[in-house]
PDB file of C-alpha atoms in Angstrom:
ATOM      1  CA  UNK Y  88      59.551   1.991 -20.695  1.00  0.00           C
ATOM      2  CA  UNK Y  89      60.093  -1.219 -22.352  1.00  0.00           C
ATOM      3  CA  UNK Y  90      57.954  -3.519 -23.623  1.00  0.00           C
ATOM      4  CA  UNK Y  91      56.888  -5.265 -20.133  1.00  0.00           C
ATOM      5  CA  UNK Y  92      55.803  -2.062 -18.544  1.00  0.00           C
ATOM      6  CA  UNK Y  93      53.608  -0.781 -22.500  1.00  0.00           C
ATOM      7  CA  UNK Y  94      52.317  -4.457 -21.866  1.00  0.00           C
ATOM      8  CA  UNK Y  95      51.366  -3.591 -17.756  1.00  0.00           C
ATOM      9  CA  UNK Y  96      50.306   0.003 -18.413  1.00  0.00           C
ATOM     10  CA  UNK Y  97      48.200  -1.304 -21.685  1.00  0.00           C
ATOM     11  CA  UNK Y  98      46.516  -3.800 -19.922  1.00  0.00           C
ATOM     12  CA  UNK Y  99      45.888  -1.026 -16.468  1.00  0.00           C
ATOM     13  CA  UNK Y 100      44.031   1.279 -19.821  1.00  0.00           C
ATOM     14  CA  UNK Y 101      41.833  -2.285 -20.617  1.00  0.00           C
ATOM     15  CA  UNK Y 102      40.569  -2.868 -17.888  1.00  0.00           C
ATOM     16  CA  UNK Y 103      39.114   0.998 -16.653  1.00  0.00           C
ATOM     17  CA  UNK Y 104      37.714   0.609 -19.641  1.00  0.00           C
ATOM     18  CA  UNK Y 105      35.794  -2.141 -19.368  1.00  0.00           C
ATOM     19  CA  UNK Y 106      34.767  -1.167 -16.315  1.00  0.00           C
ATOM     20  CA  UNK Y 107      33.922   1.969 -17.725  1.00  0.00           C
ATOM     21  CA  UNK Y 108      31.407   0.762 -20.544  1.00  0.00           C
ATOM     22  CA  UNK Y 109      29.532  -1.891 -18.475  1.00  0.00           C
ATOM     23  CA  UNK Y 110      28.633   1.505 -16.666  1.00  0.00           C
ATOM     24  CA  UNK Y 111      27.702   3.471 -19.208  1.00  0.00           C
ATOM     25  CA  UNK Y 112      25.588   0.210 -20.773  1.00  0.00           C
ATOM     26  CA  UNK Y 113      24.121  -0.283 -18.406  1.00  0.00           C
ATOM     27  CA  UNK Y 114      22.549   3.608 -17.441  1.00  0.00           C
ATOM     28  CA  UNK Y 115      21.898   3.461 -21.053  1.00  0.00           C
ATOM     29  CA  UNK Y 116      19.619   0.360 -19.784  1.00  0.00           C
ATOM     30  CA  UNK Y 117      17.976   2.015 -16.868  1.00  0.00           C
ATOM     31  CA  UNK Y 118      17.382   5.085 -19.892  1.00  0.00           C
ATOM     32  CA  UNK Y 119      15.694   2.389 -21.839  1.00  0.00           C
ATOM     33  CA  UNK Y 120      13.897   1.595 -18.543  1.00  0.00           C
ATOM     34  CA  UNK Y 121      12.754   5.133 -17.719  1.00  0.00           C
ATOM     35  CA  UNK Y 122      11.224   5.565 -21.785  1.00  0.00           C
ATOM     36  CA  UNK Y 123       8.900   2.512 -20.466  1.00  0.00           C
ATOM     37  CA  UNK Y 124       7.931   3.654 -17.792  1.00  0.00           C
ATOM     38  CA  UNK Y 125       6.963   7.127 -19.040  1.00  0.00           C
ATOM     39  CA  UNK Y 126       4.702   4.977 -21.765  1.00  0.00           C
ATOM     40  CA  UNK Y 127       3.482   3.199 -19.053  1.00  0.00           C
ATOM     41  CA  UNK Y 128       2.577   6.307 -16.860  1.00  0.00           C
ATOM     42  CA  UNK Y 129       0.448   7.689 -20.826  1.00  0.00           C
ATOM     43  CA  UNK Y 130      -0.938   4.471 -21.746  1.00  0.00           C
ATOM     44  CA  UNK Y 131      -1.222   1.750 -18.946  1.00  0.00           C
ATOM     45  CA  UNK Y 132       0.013  -0.623 -21.572  1.00  0.00           C
ATOM     46  CA  UNK Y 133       0.646  -4.311 -19.558  1.00  0.00           C
ATOM     47  CA  UNK Y 134       3.061  -5.522 -22.685  1.00  0.00           C
ATOM     48  CA  UNK Y 135       5.101  -2.535 -21.991  1.00  0.00           C
ATOM     49  CA  UNK Y 136       5.331  -3.428 -17.853  1.00  0.00           C
ATOM     50  CA  UNK Y 137       5.959  -6.965 -19.046  1.00  0.00           C
ATOM     51  CA  UNK Y 138       9.417  -5.135 -20.852  1.00  0.00           C
ATOM     52  CA  UNK Y 139       9.892  -3.446 -18.167  1.00  0.00           C
ATOM     53  CA  UNK Y 140      10.267  -6.370 -15.656  1.00  0.00           C
ATOM     54  CA  UNK Y 141      12.427  -8.711 -18.249  1.00  0.00           C
ATOM     55  CA  UNK Y 142      15.006  -6.027 -18.340  1.00  0.00           C
ATOM     56  CA  UNK Y 143      14.960  -6.044 -14.410  1.00  0.00           C
ATOM     57  CA  UNK Y 144      17.591  -9.079 -14.456  1.00  0.00           C
ATOM     58  CA  UNK Y 145      19.801  -7.793 -16.966  1.00  0.00           C
ATOM     59  CA  UNK Y 146      20.226  -4.880 -14.869  1.00  0.00           C
ATOM     60  CA  UNK Y 147      21.037  -6.958 -11.820  1.00  0.00           C
ATOM     61  CA  UNK Y 148      23.420  -8.663 -14.249  1.00  0.00           C
ATOM     62  CA  UNK Y 149      25.322  -5.476 -14.561  1.00  0.00           C
ATOM     63  CA  UNK Y 150      25.384  -4.930 -11.223  1.00  0.00           C
ATOM     64  CA  UNK Y 151      27.043  -7.983 -10.171  1.00  0.00           C
ATOM     65  CA  UNK Y 152      29.378  -7.870 -13.246  1.00  0.00           C
ATOM     66  CA  UNK Y 153      30.668  -4.385 -12.498  1.00  0.00           C
ATOM     67  CA  UNK Y 154      30.869  -5.602  -8.464  1.00  0.00           C
ATOM     68  CA  UNK Y 155      33.184  -7.917 -10.391  1.00  0.00           C
ATOM     69  CA  UNK Y 156      35.206  -5.981 -12.301  1.00  0.00           C
ATOM     70  CA  UNK Y 157      35.720  -3.880 -10.019  1.00  0.00           C
ATOM     71  CA  UNK Y 158      37.156  -6.272  -6.625  1.00  0.00           C
ATOM     72  CA  UNK Y 159      39.466  -7.833  -9.651  1.00  0.00           C
ATOM     73  CA  UNK Y 160      40.465  -4.581 -10.792  1.00  0.00           C
ATOM     74  CA  UNK Y 161      41.786  -3.834  -7.029  1.00  0.00           C
ATOM     75  CA  UNK Y 162      43.273  -7.028  -6.693  1.00  0.00           C
ATOM     76  CA  UNK Y 163      45.215  -7.427  -9.451  1.00  0.00           C
ATOM     77  CA  UNK Y 164      46.184  -4.037 -10.164  1.00  0.00           C
ATOM     78  CA  UNK Y 165      46.519  -2.016  -6.707  1.00  0.00           C
ATOM     79  CA  UNK Y 166      45.587   1.165  -8.578  1.00  0.00           C
ATOM     80  CA  UNK Y 167      46.664   4.681  -6.527  1.00  0.00           C
ATOM     81  CA  UNK Y 168      44.158   7.890  -6.325  1.00  0.00           C
ATOM     82  CA  UNK Y 169      42.648   8.340  -9.814  1.00  0.00           C
ATOM     83  CA  UNK Y 170      41.632   4.422 -10.830  1.00  0.00           C
ATOM     84  CA  UNK Y 171      41.869   3.222  -7.268  1.00  0.00           C
ATOM     85  CA  UNK Y 172      38.668   6.760  -6.963  1.00  0.00           C
ATOM     86  CA  UNK Y 173      37.565   5.383 -11.305  1.00  0.00           C
ATOM     87  CA  UNK Y 174      36.777   1.966  -9.446  1.00  0.00           C
ATOM     88  CA  UNK Y 175      35.257   2.479  -6.070  1.00  0.00           C
ATOM     89  CA  UNK Y 176      33.058   5.176  -7.904  1.00  0.00           C
ATOM     90  CA  UNK Y 177      31.832   2.327 -10.471  1.00  0.00           C
ATOM     91  CA  UNK Y 178      30.236   0.246  -7.342  1.00  0.00           C
ATOM     92  CA  UNK Y 179      29.038   3.542  -5.993  1.00  0.00           C
ATOM     93  CA  UNK Y 180      27.521   4.254  -9.625  1.00  0.00           C
ATOM     94  CA  UNK Y 181      26.316   0.620  -9.724  1.00  0.00           C
ATOM     95  CA  UNK Y 182      24.077   0.508  -6.659  1.00  0.00           C
ATOM     96  CA  UNK Y 183      22.650   3.486  -7.837  1.00  0.00           C
ATOM     97  CA  UNK Y 184      21.454   2.479 -10.983  1.00  0.00           C
ATOM     98  CA  UNK Y 185      20.283  -0.646  -9.437  1.00  0.00           C
ATOM     99  CA  UNK Y 186      18.085   1.584  -7.194  1.00  0.00           C
ATOM    100  CA  UNK Y 187      17.188   2.714 -10.063  1.00  0.00           C
ATOM    101  CA  UNK Y 188      15.741   0.658 -12.145  1.00  0.00           C
ATOM    102  CA  UNK Y 189      14.083  -0.905  -8.689  1.00  0.00           C
ATOM    103  CA  UNK Y 190      12.135   2.253  -8.026  1.00  0.00           C
ATOM    104  CA  UNK Y 191      11.018   1.888 -11.952  1.00  0.00           C
ATOM    105  CA  UNK Y 192       9.917  -1.572 -11.639  1.00  0.00           C
ATOM    106  CA  UNK Y 193       7.724  -0.765  -8.567  1.00  0.00           C
ATOM    107  CA  UNK Y 194       6.768   2.409 -10.458  1.00  0.00           C
ATOM    108  CA  UNK Y 195       5.568   0.712 -13.384  1.00  0.00           C
ATOM    109  CA  UNK Y 196       3.559  -2.637 -10.849  1.00  0.00           C
ATOM    110  CA  UNK Y 197       1.681  -0.006  -9.298  1.00  0.00           C
ATOM    111  CA  UNK Y 198       0.611   2.158 -11.595  1.00  0.00           C
ATOM    112  CA  UNK Y 199      -0.817  -0.954 -13.701  1.00  0.00           C
ATOM    113  CA  UNK Y 200      -3.035  -2.079 -10.664  1.00  0.00           C
ATOM    114  CA  UNK Y 201      -4.543   1.420 -10.180  1.00  0.00           C
ATOM    115  CA  UNK Y 202      -8.007   1.314  -9.402  1.00  0.00           C
ATOM    116  CA  UNK Y 203      -8.776   4.178 -11.816  1.00  0.00           C
ATOM    117  CA  UNK Y 204      -6.968   6.260 -14.265  1.00  0.00           C
ATOM    118  CA  UNK Y 205      -5.510   9.747 -12.451  1.00  0.00           C
ATOM    119  CA  UNK Y 206      -7.636  12.802 -14.243  1.00  0.00           C
ATOM    120  CA  UNK Y 207      -5.876  14.732 -16.225  1.00  0.00           C
ATOM    121  CA  UNK Y 208      -4.019  17.038 -15.283  1.00  0.00           C
ATOM    122  CA  UNK Y 209      -2.675  14.584 -12.106  1.00  0.00           C
ATOM    123  CA  UNK Y 210      -1.550  11.825 -14.627  1.00  0.00           C
ATOM    124  CA  UNK Y 211      -0.037  14.790 -17.292  1.00  0.00           C
ATOM    125  CA  UNK Y 212       2.201  16.503 -14.312  1.00  0.00           C
ATOM    126  CA  UNK Y 213       2.880  13.209 -13.267  1.00  0.00           C
ATOM    127  CA  UNK Y 214       4.561  12.939 -16.876  1.00  0.00           C
ATOM    128  CA  UNK Y 215       6.367  15.811 -17.366  1.00  0.00           C
ATOM    129  CA  UNK Y 216       7.895  14.456 -13.697  1.00  0.00           C
ATOM    130  CA  UNK Y 217       8.855  11.367 -15.489  1.00  0.00           C
ATOM    131  CA  UNK Y 218      10.238  13.297 -18.451  1.00  0.00           C
ATOM    132  CA  UNK Y 219      12.356  15.237 -16.542  1.00  0.00           C
ATOM    133  CA  UNK Y 220      13.987  12.555 -15.003  1.00  0.00           C
ATOM    134  CA  UNK Y 221      14.747  11.160 -17.963  1.00  0.00           C
ATOM    135  CA  UNK Y 222      16.831  14.336 -18.694  1.00  0.00           C
ATOM    136  CA  UNK Y 223      19.367  13.759 -15.789  1.00  0.00           C
ATOM    137  CA  UNK Y 224      19.477  10.415 -16.857  1.00  0.00           C
ATOM    138  CA  UNK Y 225      20.318  11.217 -19.852  1.00  0.00           C
ATOM    139  CA  UNK Y 226      23.245  14.829 -18.836  1.00  0.00           C
ATOM    140  CA  UNK Y 227      23.814  12.667 -16.070  1.00  0.00           C
ATOM    141  CA  UNK Y 228      25.179   9.734 -18.394  1.00  0.00           C
ATOM    142  CA  UNK Y 229      26.591  11.754 -21.510  1.00  0.00           C
ATOM    143  CA  UNK Y 230      28.973  13.868 -17.625  1.00  0.00           C
ATOM    144  CA  UNK Y 231      29.915  10.254 -16.633  1.00  0.00           C
ATOM    145  CA  UNK Y 232      31.085   9.630 -20.947  1.00  0.00           C
ATOM    146  CA  UNK Y 233      32.932  12.783 -21.281  1.00  0.00           C
ATOM    147  CA  UNK Y 234      34.468  13.115 -17.160  1.00  0.00           C
ATOM    148  CA  UNK Y 235      32.735  16.119 -17.290  1.00  0.00           C
ATOM    149  CA  UNK Y 236      32.477  18.013 -13.795  1.00  0.00           C
ATOM    150  CA  UNK Y 237      30.248  20.851 -14.777  1.00  0.00           C
ATOM    151  CA  UNK Y 238      28.011  18.530 -16.205  1.00  0.00           C
ATOM    152  CA  UNK Y 239      27.560  16.946 -13.429  1.00  0.00           C
ATOM    153  CA  UNK Y 240      27.079  20.070 -11.075  1.00  0.00           C
ATOM    154  CA  UNK Y 241      24.150  20.927 -13.562  1.00  0.00           C
ATOM    155  CA  UNK Y 242      22.984  17.732 -12.967  1.00  0.00           C
ATOM    156  CA  UNK Y 243      22.728  18.098  -8.803  1.00  0.00           C
ATOM    157  CA  UNK Y 244      21.572  21.866  -9.462  1.00  0.00           C
ATOM    158  CA  UNK Y 245      19.134  20.884 -11.175  1.00  0.00           C
ATOM    159  CA  UNK Y 246      17.695  18.261  -8.983  1.00  0.00           C
ATOM    160  CA  UNK Y 247      15.706  21.108  -6.864  1.00  0.00           C
ATOM    161  CA  UNK Y 248      13.098  21.699  -9.397  1.00  0.00           C
ATOM    162  CA  UNK Y 249      12.353  17.495  -9.929  1.00  0.00           C
ATOM    163  CA  UNK Y 250      11.719  18.584  -5.832  1.00  0.00           C
ATOM    164  CA  UNK Y 251       9.387  21.313  -6.040  1.00  0.00           C
ATOM    165  CA  UNK Y 252       7.227  19.339  -9.614  1.00  0.00           C
ATOM    166  CA  UNK Y 253       6.849  16.405  -6.964  1.00  0.00           C
ATOM    167  CA  UNK Y 254       5.105  18.877  -4.148  1.00  0.00           C
ATOM    168  CA  UNK Y 255       3.323  20.028  -6.864  1.00  0.00           C
ATOM    169  CA  UNK Y 256       1.183  16.645  -7.619  1.00  0.00           C
ATOM    170  CA  UNK Y 257       1.515  16.247  -3.842  1.00  0.00           C
ATOM    171  CA  UNK Y 258      -1.076  18.835  -3.632  1.00  0.00           C
ATOM    172  CA  UNK Y 259      -3.210  18.102  -7.064  1.00  0.00           C
ATOM    173  CA  UNK Y 260      -3.734  15.021  -5.274  1.00  0.00           C
ATOM    174  CA  UNK Y 261      -4.311  16.019  -1.600  1.00  0.00           C
ATOM    175  CA  UNK Y 262      -6.711  18.623  -3.610  1.00  0.00           C
ATOM    176  CA  UNK Y 263      -7.980  15.730  -5.265  1.00  0.00           C
ATOM    177  CA  UNK Y 264      -8.528  13.290  -1.989  1.00  0.00           C
ATOM    178  CA  UNK Y 265     -10.797  16.157  -0.379  1.00  0.00           C
ATOM    179  CA  UNK Y 266     -13.283  17.043  -3.577  1.00  0.00           C
ATOM    180  CA  UNK Y 267     -13.646  13.577  -4.505  1.00  0.00           C
ATOM    181  CA  UNK Y 268     -13.926  11.406  -1.115  1.00  0.00           C
ATOM    182  CA  UNK Y 269     -14.800   7.389  -1.971  1.00  0.00           C
ATOM    183  CA  UNK Y 270     -13.065   4.514  -1.516  1.00  0.00           C
ATOM    184  CA  UNK Y 271     -11.731   3.496  -4.990  1.00  0.00           C
ATOM    185  CA  UNK Y 272     -10.476   6.809  -5.692  1.00  0.00           C
ATOM    186  CA  UNK Y 273      -8.421   7.016  -2.130  1.00  0.00           C
ATOM    187  CA  UNK Y 274      -7.257   3.856  -2.789  1.00  0.00           C
ATOM    188  CA  UNK Y 275      -5.710   5.128  -6.137  1.00  0.00           C
ATOM    189  CA  UNK Y 276      -4.612   8.020  -4.954  1.00  0.00           C
ATOM    190  CA  UNK Y 277      -3.082   6.636  -2.317  1.00  0.00           C
ATOM    191  CA  UNK Y 278      -1.303   4.563  -4.694  1.00  0.00           C
ATOM    192  CA  UNK Y 279       0.063   7.669  -6.785  1.00  0.00           C
ATOM    193  CA  UNK Y 280       1.105   9.242  -3.526  1.00  0.00           C
ATOM    194  CA  UNK Y 281       3.310   6.871  -2.873  1.00  0.00           C
ATOM    195  CA  UNK Y 282       4.531   6.814  -6.795  1.00  0.00           C
ATOM    196  CA  UNK Y 283       5.104  10.541  -7.501  1.00  0.00           C
ATOM    197  CA  UNK Y 284       7.456  10.087  -4.145  1.00  0.00           C
ATOM    198  CA  UNK Y 285       9.176   6.855  -5.869  1.00  0.00           C
ATOM    199  CA  UNK Y 286      10.013   8.995  -9.484  1.00  0.00           C
ATOM    200  CA  UNK Y 287      10.976  12.068  -7.031  1.00  0.00           C
ATOM    201  CA  UNK Y 288      13.447   9.088  -5.005  1.00  0.00           C
ATOM    202  CA  UNK Y 289      15.250   8.403  -8.781  1.00  0.00           C
ATOM    203  CA  UNK Y 290      15.683  11.911  -9.090  1.00  0.00           C
ATOM    204  CA  UNK Y 291      17.312  12.233  -5.559  1.00  0.00           C
ATOM    205  CA  UNK Y 292      20.343   8.854  -7.104  1.00  0.00           C
ATOM    206  CA  UNK Y 293      20.884  10.759  -9.759  1.00  0.00           C
ATOM    207  CA  UNK Y 294      22.343  13.294  -8.043  1.00  0.00           C
ATOM    208  CA  UNK Y 295      24.468  10.663  -6.658  1.00  0.00           C
ATOM    209  CA  UNK Y 296      25.412   9.879  -9.680  1.00  0.00           C
ATOM    210  CA  UNK Y 297      26.351  13.053 -10.345  1.00  0.00           C
ATOM    211  CA  UNK Y 298      28.133  13.765  -6.798  1.00  0.00           C
ATOM    212  CA  UNK Y 299      30.103  10.594  -7.516  1.00  0.00           C
ATOM    213  CA  UNK Y 300      30.849  12.002 -11.002  1.00  0.00           C
ATOM    214  CA  UNK Y 301      32.322  15.067  -9.843  1.00  0.00           C
ATOM    215  CA  UNK Y 302      34.142  13.424  -7.238  1.00  0.00           C
ATOM    216  CA  UNK Y 303      35.755  10.764  -9.099  1.00  0.00           C
ATOM    217  CA  UNK Y 304      36.565  13.460 -11.835  1.00  0.00           C
ATOM    218  CA  UNK Y 305      37.980  16.211  -9.013  1.00  0.00           C
ATOM    219  CA  UNK Y 306      38.687  13.961  -6.140  1.00  0.00           C
ATOM    220  CA  UNK Y 307      36.866  16.087  -4.044  1.00  0.00           C
ATOM    221  CA  UNK Y 308      34.062  14.954  -2.167  1.00  0.00           C
ATOM    222  CA  UNK Y 309      30.539  18.090  -2.379  1.00  0.00           C
ATOM    223  CA  UNK Y 310      30.041  19.547   1.288  1.00  0.00           C
ATOM    224  CA  UNK Y 311      27.705  21.947   0.363  1.00  0.00           C
ATOM    225  CA  UNK Y 312      24.727  20.858   0.860  1.00  0.00           C
ATOM    226  CA  UNK Y 313      22.429  19.853  -1.883  1.00  0.00           C
ATOM    227  CA  UNK Y 314      19.761  22.142  -4.264  1.00  0.00           C
ATOM    228  CA  UNK Y 315      16.025  21.902  -3.310  1.00  0.00           C
ATOM    229  CA  UNK Y 316      12.869  22.757  -4.012  1.00  0.00           C
ATOM    230  CA  UNK Y 317      11.478  25.031  -1.752  1.00  0.00           C
ATOM    231  CA  UNK Y 318       8.694  23.871   0.358  1.00  0.00           C
ATOM    232  CA  UNK Y 319      12.497  21.502   1.447  1.00  0.00           C
ATOM    233  CA  UNK Y 320      13.982  24.171   1.916  1.00  0.00           C
TER     234      UNK Y 320
END
């Protein structure tokens, strides 16, 4: 291989590494957002809500940067096979990460606007569900960094536990609505129903990322149905 070819290959690899680094940085910021969300649900901290809102434009900027990087990479390098998959998957992952950021912002604002503090048992279960999502985020980032298809499959399969926990909390909230039938409590509980559904949807987007990682590594699309919680089978 001559010097010019070495330079082309080096530039090619640098482009891929730069795209991957942008995705990892964006994912790490999303992970931080969900740590802040846990604190908001636990304490109702208004200043932490502001932290979440301040980070939101950074996620949008990462999404735009990754899109530009991938378009430039495909246009200039004409990549084949796995390298093309790497670029296209980065686009899809950044879209899912951006949506995860939106969900975090929406839940933060909804919790801040609650008419009353939820019963402690419901609050604790929502916190547990948030921890589950945080764990899934950490694992899917690890799978992306290490290009580990087995870890990606583990994340995909673990989403069923989030679905089951969603159903548990949903039933608790409905029971609370029945047991405490007044306007203020019903308004607060309705917001909680939207809150837990949004957190559950966050789990779905993490599963999307896991499937995208699997595709990048193997070139195969997962065709088997996603594992679901018992209530969704």
